[in-house]
Short mmCIF file of C-alpha atoms in Angstrom, two decimals:
data_model
loop_
_atom_site.label_atom_id
_atom_site.label_comp_id
_atom_site.label_asym_id
_atom_site.label_seq_id
_atom_site.Cartn_x
_atom_site.Cartn_y
_atom_site.Cartn_z
CA MET I 1 76.25 56.30 107.41
CA THR I 2 78.42 58.34 105.06
CA VAL I 3 81.75 56.71 104.26
CA PRO I 4 84.61 59.24 104.06
CA LEU I 5 86.51 59.15 100.78
CA TYR I 6 89.96 60.15 99.62
CA ARG I 7 90.97 61.15 96.10
CA ASN I 8 94.07 60.14 94.14
CA PRO I 9 96.58 61.62 93.92
CA ILE I 10 96.50 62.04 97.70
CA ALA I 11 99.56 64.32 97.68
CA ARG I 12 101.00 66.65 95.05
CA ASP I 13 103.83 69.13 94.62
CA GLY I 14 106.25 67.28 96.86
CA ASP I 15 107.86 65.13 94.15
CA PHE I 16 106.86 61.76 95.58
CA ALA I 17 108.89 59.61 93.18
CA ASP I 18 109.48 55.99 94.21
CA PRO I 19 107.44 56.17 97.43
CA PHE I 20 108.23 53.88 100.34
CA VAL I 21 106.10 53.77 103.50
CA LEU I 22 107.30 52.42 106.86
CA ARG I 23 104.78 51.59 109.57
CA HIS I 24 106.31 52.05 113.03
CA ASP I 25 104.60 52.37 116.42
CA GLY I 26 101.23 52.86 114.77
CA ARG I 27 102.38 55.75 112.57
CA TYR I 28 103.42 55.86 108.92
CA TYR I 29 106.59 57.40 107.51
CA LEU I 30 106.96 58.20 103.82
CA TYR I 31 110.24 58.57 101.91
CA GLY I 32 110.89 59.24 98.22
CA THR I 33 113.54 60.07 95.65
CA ASN I 34 114.62 63.66 96.28
CA PRO I 35 117.95 65.33 97.14
CA ASP I 36 117.49 65.48 100.93
CA VAL I 37 115.26 62.39 101.33
CA ARG I 38 112.41 64.30 102.86
CA CYS I 39 110.15 62.41 105.26
CA TRP I 40 106.41 62.80 105.77
CA SER I 41 104.33 61.17 108.52
CA SER I 42 100.69 60.14 108.81
CA ASP I 43 98.35 58.12 111.01
CA ASP I 44 95.86 57.24 108.27
CA LEU I 45 97.88 56.93 105.00
CA VAL I 46 95.90 59.84 103.53
CA SER I 47 96.86 63.06 105.37
CA TRP I 48 100.63 63.59 105.41
CA THR I 49 102.72 66.04 107.46
CA LEU I 50 106.17 67.07 106.26
CA GLU I 51 108.79 66.15 108.89
CA GLY I 52 111.74 67.54 106.90
CA PRO I 53 115.03 66.29 105.46
CA THR I 54 116.51 63.07 106.83
CA ILE I 55 120.06 63.42 105.47
CA ALA I 56 122.61 66.24 105.37
CA PRO I 57 122.82 68.36 102.20
CA ASP I 58 126.36 67.11 101.52
CA ALA I 59 125.65 63.42 102.17
CA PHE I 60 125.96 62.56 98.45
CA PRO I 61 127.41 65.61 96.64
CA GLY I 62 126.04 66.05 93.15
CA LEU I 63 123.86 62.92 93.37
CA VAL I 64 120.21 62.25 94.17
CA PRO I 65 119.46 59.35 96.55
CA PHE I 66 117.24 57.01 94.54
CA ALA I 67 114.36 54.99 96.00
CA PRO I 68 115.23 55.15 99.74
CA GLU I 69 113.75 52.45 101.96
CA VAL I 70 113.90 52.27 105.77
CA VAL I 71 113.63 49.29 108.12
CA TYR I 72 113.70 49.10 111.91
CA ALA I 73 115.80 46.55 113.82
CA ASP I 74 117.42 46.29 117.25
CA GLY I 75 116.64 49.86 118.29
CA ALA I 76 117.83 51.53 115.08
CA PHE I 77 116.53 52.55 111.67
CA PHE I 78 118.46 51.58 108.55
CA MET I 79 118.06 53.35 105.22
CA TYR I 80 119.06 51.78 101.90
CA THR I 81 119.48 54.05 98.89
CA SER I 82 121.45 54.18 95.63
CA PRO I 83 122.61 57.75 94.88
CA SER I 84 121.72 58.38 91.22
CA GLY I 85 121.66 54.62 90.71
CA HIS I 86 125.41 54.11 91.28
CA GLY I 87 125.26 51.42 93.95
CA HIS I 88 123.81 51.30 97.46
CA TYR I 89 124.77 52.82 100.78
CA VAL I 90 123.39 51.90 104.20
CA LEU I 91 122.59 54.76 106.59
CA ARG I 92 121.57 54.57 110.25
CA ALA I 93 119.45 56.75 112.55
CA ASP I 94 117.85 56.59 115.98
CA ALA I 95 114.47 57.84 114.72
CA PRO I 96 112.49 57.32 111.51
CA THR I 97 112.76 61.04 110.78
CA GLY I 98 116.57 60.93 110.97
CA PRO I 99 119.12 62.30 110.81
CA PHE I 100 120.58 59.34 108.92
CA HIS I 101 124.35 58.90 108.57
CA ALA I 102 126.18 56.46 106.31
CA VAL I 103 127.53 53.36 108.04
CA THR I 104 128.88 51.69 104.89
CA GLY I 105 130.63 52.72 101.74
CA ASN I 106 129.21 51.86 98.34
CA VAL I 107 128.17 48.20 98.51
CA GLY I 108 127.17 48.08 94.85
CA HIS I 109 124.02 46.25 93.74
CA ALA I 110 122.96 48.85 91.19
CA ILE I 111 119.58 50.39 91.94
CA ASP I 112 116.24 50.23 93.83
CA GLY I 113 117.17 48.19 96.92
CA ASN I 114 114.54 46.49 99.07
CA VAL I 115 114.92 44.62 102.38
CA LEU I 116 112.82 41.68 103.54
CA ILE I 117 113.06 40.56 107.18
CA ASP I 118 111.51 37.10 107.08
CA ASP I 119 109.41 35.46 109.78
CA ASP I 120 112.43 33.42 110.92
CA GLY I 121 114.54 36.57 111.38
CA ARG I 122 116.65 36.11 108.25
CA TRP I 123 117.32 39.19 106.13
CA TYR I 124 117.25 39.44 102.34
CA PHE I 125 118.16 42.25 99.97
CA TYR I 126 116.71 42.73 96.48
CA TRP I 127 117.72 45.12 93.71
CA ALA I 128 117.28 45.75 89.99
CA GLY I 129 119.93 45.12 87.36
CA ASP I 130 120.11 44.85 83.59
CA GLU I 131 119.24 41.15 83.84
CA GLY I 132 116.16 41.67 86.02
CA ILE I 133 115.73 41.38 89.79
CA TRP I 134 118.61 40.12 91.91
CA GLY I 135 118.63 39.08 95.57
CA CYS I 136 120.92 37.90 98.34
CA GLU I 137 120.78 36.89 101.97
CA MET I 138 122.16 39.36 104.49
CA ALA I 139 124.30 38.42 107.48
CA SER I 140 123.41 41.72 109.16
CA PRO I 141 121.83 45.06 108.18
CA THR I 142 125.17 46.05 106.59
CA GLU I 143 126.50 42.71 105.28
CA PHE I 144 125.42 41.34 101.90
CA GLY I 145 125.80 37.74 100.75
CA GLU I 146 126.29 36.06 97.37
CA PRO I 147 124.04 37.53 94.63
CA VAL I 148 121.33 35.30 93.17
CA LEU I 149 119.49 36.14 89.93
CA THR I 150 115.82 35.56 90.82
CA GLY I 151 114.69 35.18 87.22
CA VAL I 152 112.02 37.85 87.65
CA HIS I 153 111.94 40.41 84.85
CA MET I 154 109.46 42.28 82.67
CA ASN I 155 111.01 41.56 79.27
CA GLY I 156 112.73 44.90 79.18
CA TRP I 157 113.09 47.79 81.61
CA THR I 158 112.68 46.22 85.08
CA GLU I 159 113.08 47.95 88.45
CA GLY I 160 111.56 48.68 91.85
CA PRO I 161 111.29 45.24 93.53
CA PHE I 162 109.33 45.04 96.77
CA VAL I 163 109.03 41.66 98.53
CA THR I 164 106.71 40.65 101.35
CA ARG I 165 105.90 37.41 103.11
CA ARG I 166 102.36 36.14 102.60
CA GLY I 167 101.29 32.90 104.27
CA ASP I 168 103.78 30.19 103.36
CA GLY I 169 105.16 32.07 100.36
CA TYR I 170 106.47 35.36 99.07
CA VAL I 171 105.03 38.12 96.89
CA MET I 172 107.10 40.53 94.82
CA THR I 173 105.85 43.65 93.09
CA LEU I 174 108.06 45.29 90.49
CA THR I 175 107.85 48.01 87.88
CA GLY I 176 108.61 48.03 84.16
CA ASN I 177 108.47 49.96 80.92
CA HIS I 178 110.42 53.21 80.64
CA TYR I 179 109.93 55.46 83.66
CA LEU I 180 108.96 58.34 81.36
CA SER I 181 106.29 56.27 79.63
CA ARG I 182 102.57 56.61 80.29
CA GLY I 183 102.60 52.80 80.23
CA TYR I 184 104.92 52.51 83.25
CA ARG I 185 103.23 49.67 85.15
CA ILE I 186 103.38 47.32 88.14
CA ASP I 187 103.62 43.53 87.88
CA ALA I 188 103.68 40.85 90.57
CA ALA I 189 105.42 37.49 91.09
CA PHE I 190 105.15 34.65 93.61
CA SER I 191 107.52 32.06 95.07
CA ASP I 192 107.82 29.54 97.87
CA ASP I 193 111.48 30.55 98.34
CA PRO I 194 112.76 34.09 98.94
CA LEU I 195 115.41 33.90 96.20
CA ARG I 196 114.44 31.18 93.73
CA GLY I 197 111.48 29.67 91.90
CA TRP I 198 109.64 32.93 91.17
CA ARG I 199 106.56 32.80 88.91
CA SER I 200 104.75 35.72 87.32
CA ASP I 201 101.23 36.59 88.44
CA PRO I 202 98.86 35.35 85.71
CA LEU I 203 96.86 38.58 86.03
CA ASN I 204 99.79 40.91 85.28
CA PRO I 205 99.94 43.84 85.11
CA VAL I 206 98.36 44.45 88.49
CA LEU I 207 98.34 48.23 87.99
CA VAL I 208 98.53 50.28 84.79
CA SER I 209 96.89 53.40 83.38
CA THR I 210 97.75 55.10 80.07
CA GLU I 211 94.75 57.45 79.95
CA GLY I 212 92.90 59.65 82.41
CA PRO I 213 94.01 61.87 85.29
CA THR I 214 96.83 59.60 86.52
CA THR I 215 99.20 57.76 84.17
CA GLY I 216 102.72 56.37 84.36
CA LEU I 217 101.98 54.42 87.55
CA GLY I 218 104.86 52.65 89.20
CA HIS I 219 107.57 51.98 91.77
CA SER I 220 105.39 50.76 94.60
CA SER I 221 105.64 49.59 98.17
CA SER I 222 102.97 47.81 100.21
CA VAL I 223 101.99 48.40 103.82
CA CYS I 224 99.47 47.16 106.37
CA GLY I 225 96.57 49.59 106.82
CA PRO I 226 95.57 51.28 110.09
CA ASP I 227 92.97 48.56 110.75
CA LEU I 228 95.80 45.94 110.77
CA VAL I 229 94.07 43.61 108.29
CA SER I 230 93.86 45.63 105.06
CA ASN I 231 96.85 46.06 102.78
CA TYR I 232 97.57 49.10 100.64
CA ILE I 233 99.87 49.62 97.70
CA VAL I 234 101.60 53.00 97.56
CA PHE I 235 102.83 54.24 94.16
CA HIS I 236 103.50 57.34 92.12
CA ASN I 237 102.00 58.76 88.95
CA PHE I 238 104.01 60.69 86.38
CA ASN I 239 103.21 64.29 85.41
CA ALA I 240 103.98 66.24 82.24
CA ASP I 241 106.64 68.28 84.08
CA ALA I 242 108.38 65.01 85.15
CA SER I 243 107.27 65.41 88.78
CA ARG I 244 105.44 62.59 90.56
CA ASP I 245 102.37 62.62 92.77
CA LEU I 246 101.47 60.13 95.51
CA ASP I 247 98.68 57.55 95.17
CA ILE I 248 97.38 54.65 97.27
CA ASP I 249 94.90 51.86 96.60
CA ARG I 250 93.63 48.80 98.43
CA GLN I 251 95.49 45.60 97.60
CA VAL I 252 93.91 42.15 97.98
CA ALA I 253 95.18 38.64 97.33
CA ASN I 254 93.64 35.35 96.33
CA ASP I 255 95.80 32.24 96.30
CA ARG I 256 98.63 33.05 93.86
CA THR I 257 97.34 36.31 92.44
CA ILE I 258 97.07 39.81 93.82
CA GLN I 259 94.70 42.50 92.71
CA VAL I 260 94.68 46.23 93.22
CA LEU I 261 91.29 47.90 93.64
CA GLY I 262 92.36 50.65 91.28
CA PRO I 263 93.79 52.76 89.93
CA SER I 264 91.06 54.73 91.62
CA THR I 265 90.21 58.40 91.54
CA SER I 266 88.17 58.09 94.76
CA ALA I 267 88.00 55.35 97.41
CA PRO I 268 87.09 54.88 101.12
CA VAL I 269 89.58 56.28 103.60
CA PRO I 270 91.58 53.41 105.19
CA PRO I 271 89.66 52.37 108.33
CA ALA I 272 91.17 52.75 111.79
CA PRO I 273 91.55 49.91 114.33
CA ASP I 274 88.39 48.80 116.09
CA ALA I 275 89.95 49.79 119.39
CA VAL I 276 93.15 50.81 121.16
CA TRP I 277 93.99 49.48 124.62
CA THR I 278 96.84 50.23 127.05
CA GLY I 279 97.75 47.94 129.94
CA GLN I 280 100.10 45.21 131.14
CA LEU I 281 99.81 41.93 129.28
CA SER I 282 101.91 39.94 131.76
CA PRO I 283 105.04 40.31 133.92
CA VAL I 284 107.04 38.93 130.99
CA PHE I 285 106.42 42.14 129.03
CA GLY I 286 107.26 44.37 132.00
CA ALA I 287 106.03 47.90 131.31
CA LEU I 288 102.69 48.89 129.88
CA VAL I 289 102.04 48.20 126.23
CA THR I 290 99.57 49.63 123.76
CA ALA I 291 97.51 47.21 121.68
CA GLU I 292 95.65 48.05 118.50
CA LEU I 293 92.95 45.55 117.63
CA ASN I 294 90.80 44.68 114.66
CA LEU I 295 88.31 41.86 115.17
CA THR I 296 86.28 42.26 111.99
CA PRO I 297 88.23 41.06 108.93
CA GLU I 298 87.02 42.05 105.49
CA ALA I 299 87.07 40.09 102.27
CA GLY I 300 90.61 39.81 100.97
CA ALA I 301 92.17 40.59 104.35
CA ASP I 302 94.57 38.29 106.15
CA GLY I 303 92.35 37.90 109.22
CA TYR I 304 92.16 39.41 112.67
CA GLY I 305 94.90 41.87 113.60
CA ILE I 306 96.63 42.79 116.84
CA ALA I 307 99.69 45.05 117.08
CA LEU I 308 101.63 45.45 120.33
CA GLU I 309 104.11 48.18 121.24
CA PRO I 310 105.46 49.73 124.47
CA ALA I 311 103.17 52.52 125.68
CA GLY I 312 104.65 55.97 125.42
CA GLU I 313 107.90 54.88 123.75
CA SER I 314 109.22 56.06 120.42
CA ARG I 315 110.53 52.64 119.39
CA SER I 316 108.96 49.22 119.50
CA ARG I 317 110.62 46.36 121.39
CA CYS I 318 107.90 43.87 120.55
CA GLY I 319 106.31 45.50 117.54
CA TRP I 320 104.62 42.69 115.63
CA ILE I 321 101.29 41.92 114.09
CA ALA I 322 99.43 38.72 114.91
CA ARG I 323 96.81 37.59 112.45
CA ARG I 324 94.33 34.75 112.47
CA GLY I 325 91.74 33.55 110.01
CA PRO I 326 88.16 34.74 110.29
CA SER I 327 87.01 31.50 111.94
CA SER I 328 89.16 31.90 115.06
CA PRO I 329 89.42 35.35 116.66
CA PRO I 330 92.09 36.01 119.31
CA ARG I 331 91.26 35.02 122.87
CA VAL I 332 91.63 37.87 125.30
CA GLY I 333 91.73 37.86 129.06
CA GLN I 334 90.07 40.23 131.50
CA SER I 335 91.62 43.61 132.04
CA SER I 336 90.86 47.28 131.57
CA PRO I 337 88.38 47.98 128.78
CA VAL I 338 89.64 49.32 125.50
CA ARG I 339 89.32 52.98 124.67
CA PRO I 340 87.64 53.85 121.38
CA CYS I 341 89.91 54.83 118.53
CA PRO I 342 89.40 58.57 117.91
CA ARG I 343 89.18 58.02 114.15
CA ARG I 344 86.29 55.54 114.38
CA SER I 345 82.88 56.52 115.69
CA ARG I 346 81.77 52.99 116.57
CA THR I 347 83.90 50.67 118.72
CA ARG I 348 83.07 47.06 119.43
CA HIS I 349 83.25 45.82 123.00
CA CYS I 350 86.43 43.87 123.67
CA THR I 351 89.10 43.70 126.31
CA ALA I 352 92.75 42.67 126.28
CA GLY I 353 95.01 41.33 128.96
CA ALA I 354 97.13 38.22 129.50
CA SER I 355 96.35 36.25 126.40
CA SER I 356 97.28 33.48 124.02
CA TRP I 357 96.35 33.07 120.38
#
């Protein structure tokens, strides 16, 4: 069987600086540093469709919104961006494609903001300053607590933090070296606490390239792949005309290190879910939901994946991903059979209904 491949950069000529990818309702939304914060969408992380601007032309007169990131909570989408690096604003929209409107003034915190919504529902905000990476707890999507210096830095130019929860701990990727340098690179750090006790990955840098077709790699975000068990790092490469192209590579982890299977010039297209099923899980959930399932974890993946979301709705009320180790797949009850995912030619036989895992 021929495995379809993609080639990096996967997108050019759109100025994809500082790319951030949001996964929502089974679709991906891409944002980057550009004057109108254009948004692209995709269902496979490889083929992207331009959705258009997400903010008004006069939202930040004379300034360029740097490194926008978007999170979803309580029926709304919140964007965090620092216009030309002069402190952050929070914007709100009813859809991932906007339009976004400011709901705060300048809250400060320099540049390159990132939001972590932890497993216990607590929010954290991270940003880059002259001293390295800072963080704080958030009382709400628009309220920022006391700043804490995390101690994470790259012995010089440090920016672009991105924090995720992994197992019982936390992983941060960050970028250093001058942004115009071919040696712009991505490092990683680990901690058992979201704000303190961070330690550098012993295999740093996790991504760097000073020669070849793509150099100046940096400012990344990470996102769960379409199969719900693979993780991908999304980053830009720097061109001679100062534009940036878009690249992705598979990201794997082992204990307290992460590795990127790249930078690659060609790699397998991110696989789709094993199956997609629509039905009613139980009266507790009310209306129909759509479930995406992956029951075949690969090496380096977190385990089995299931994502649930209301069928036919544009926003997720119960959008979450459940994962289990490879020794214990989810138990599923009897219900309607799954329908094959259109992007995968072979679908394993499984059903989903009232379940516990």
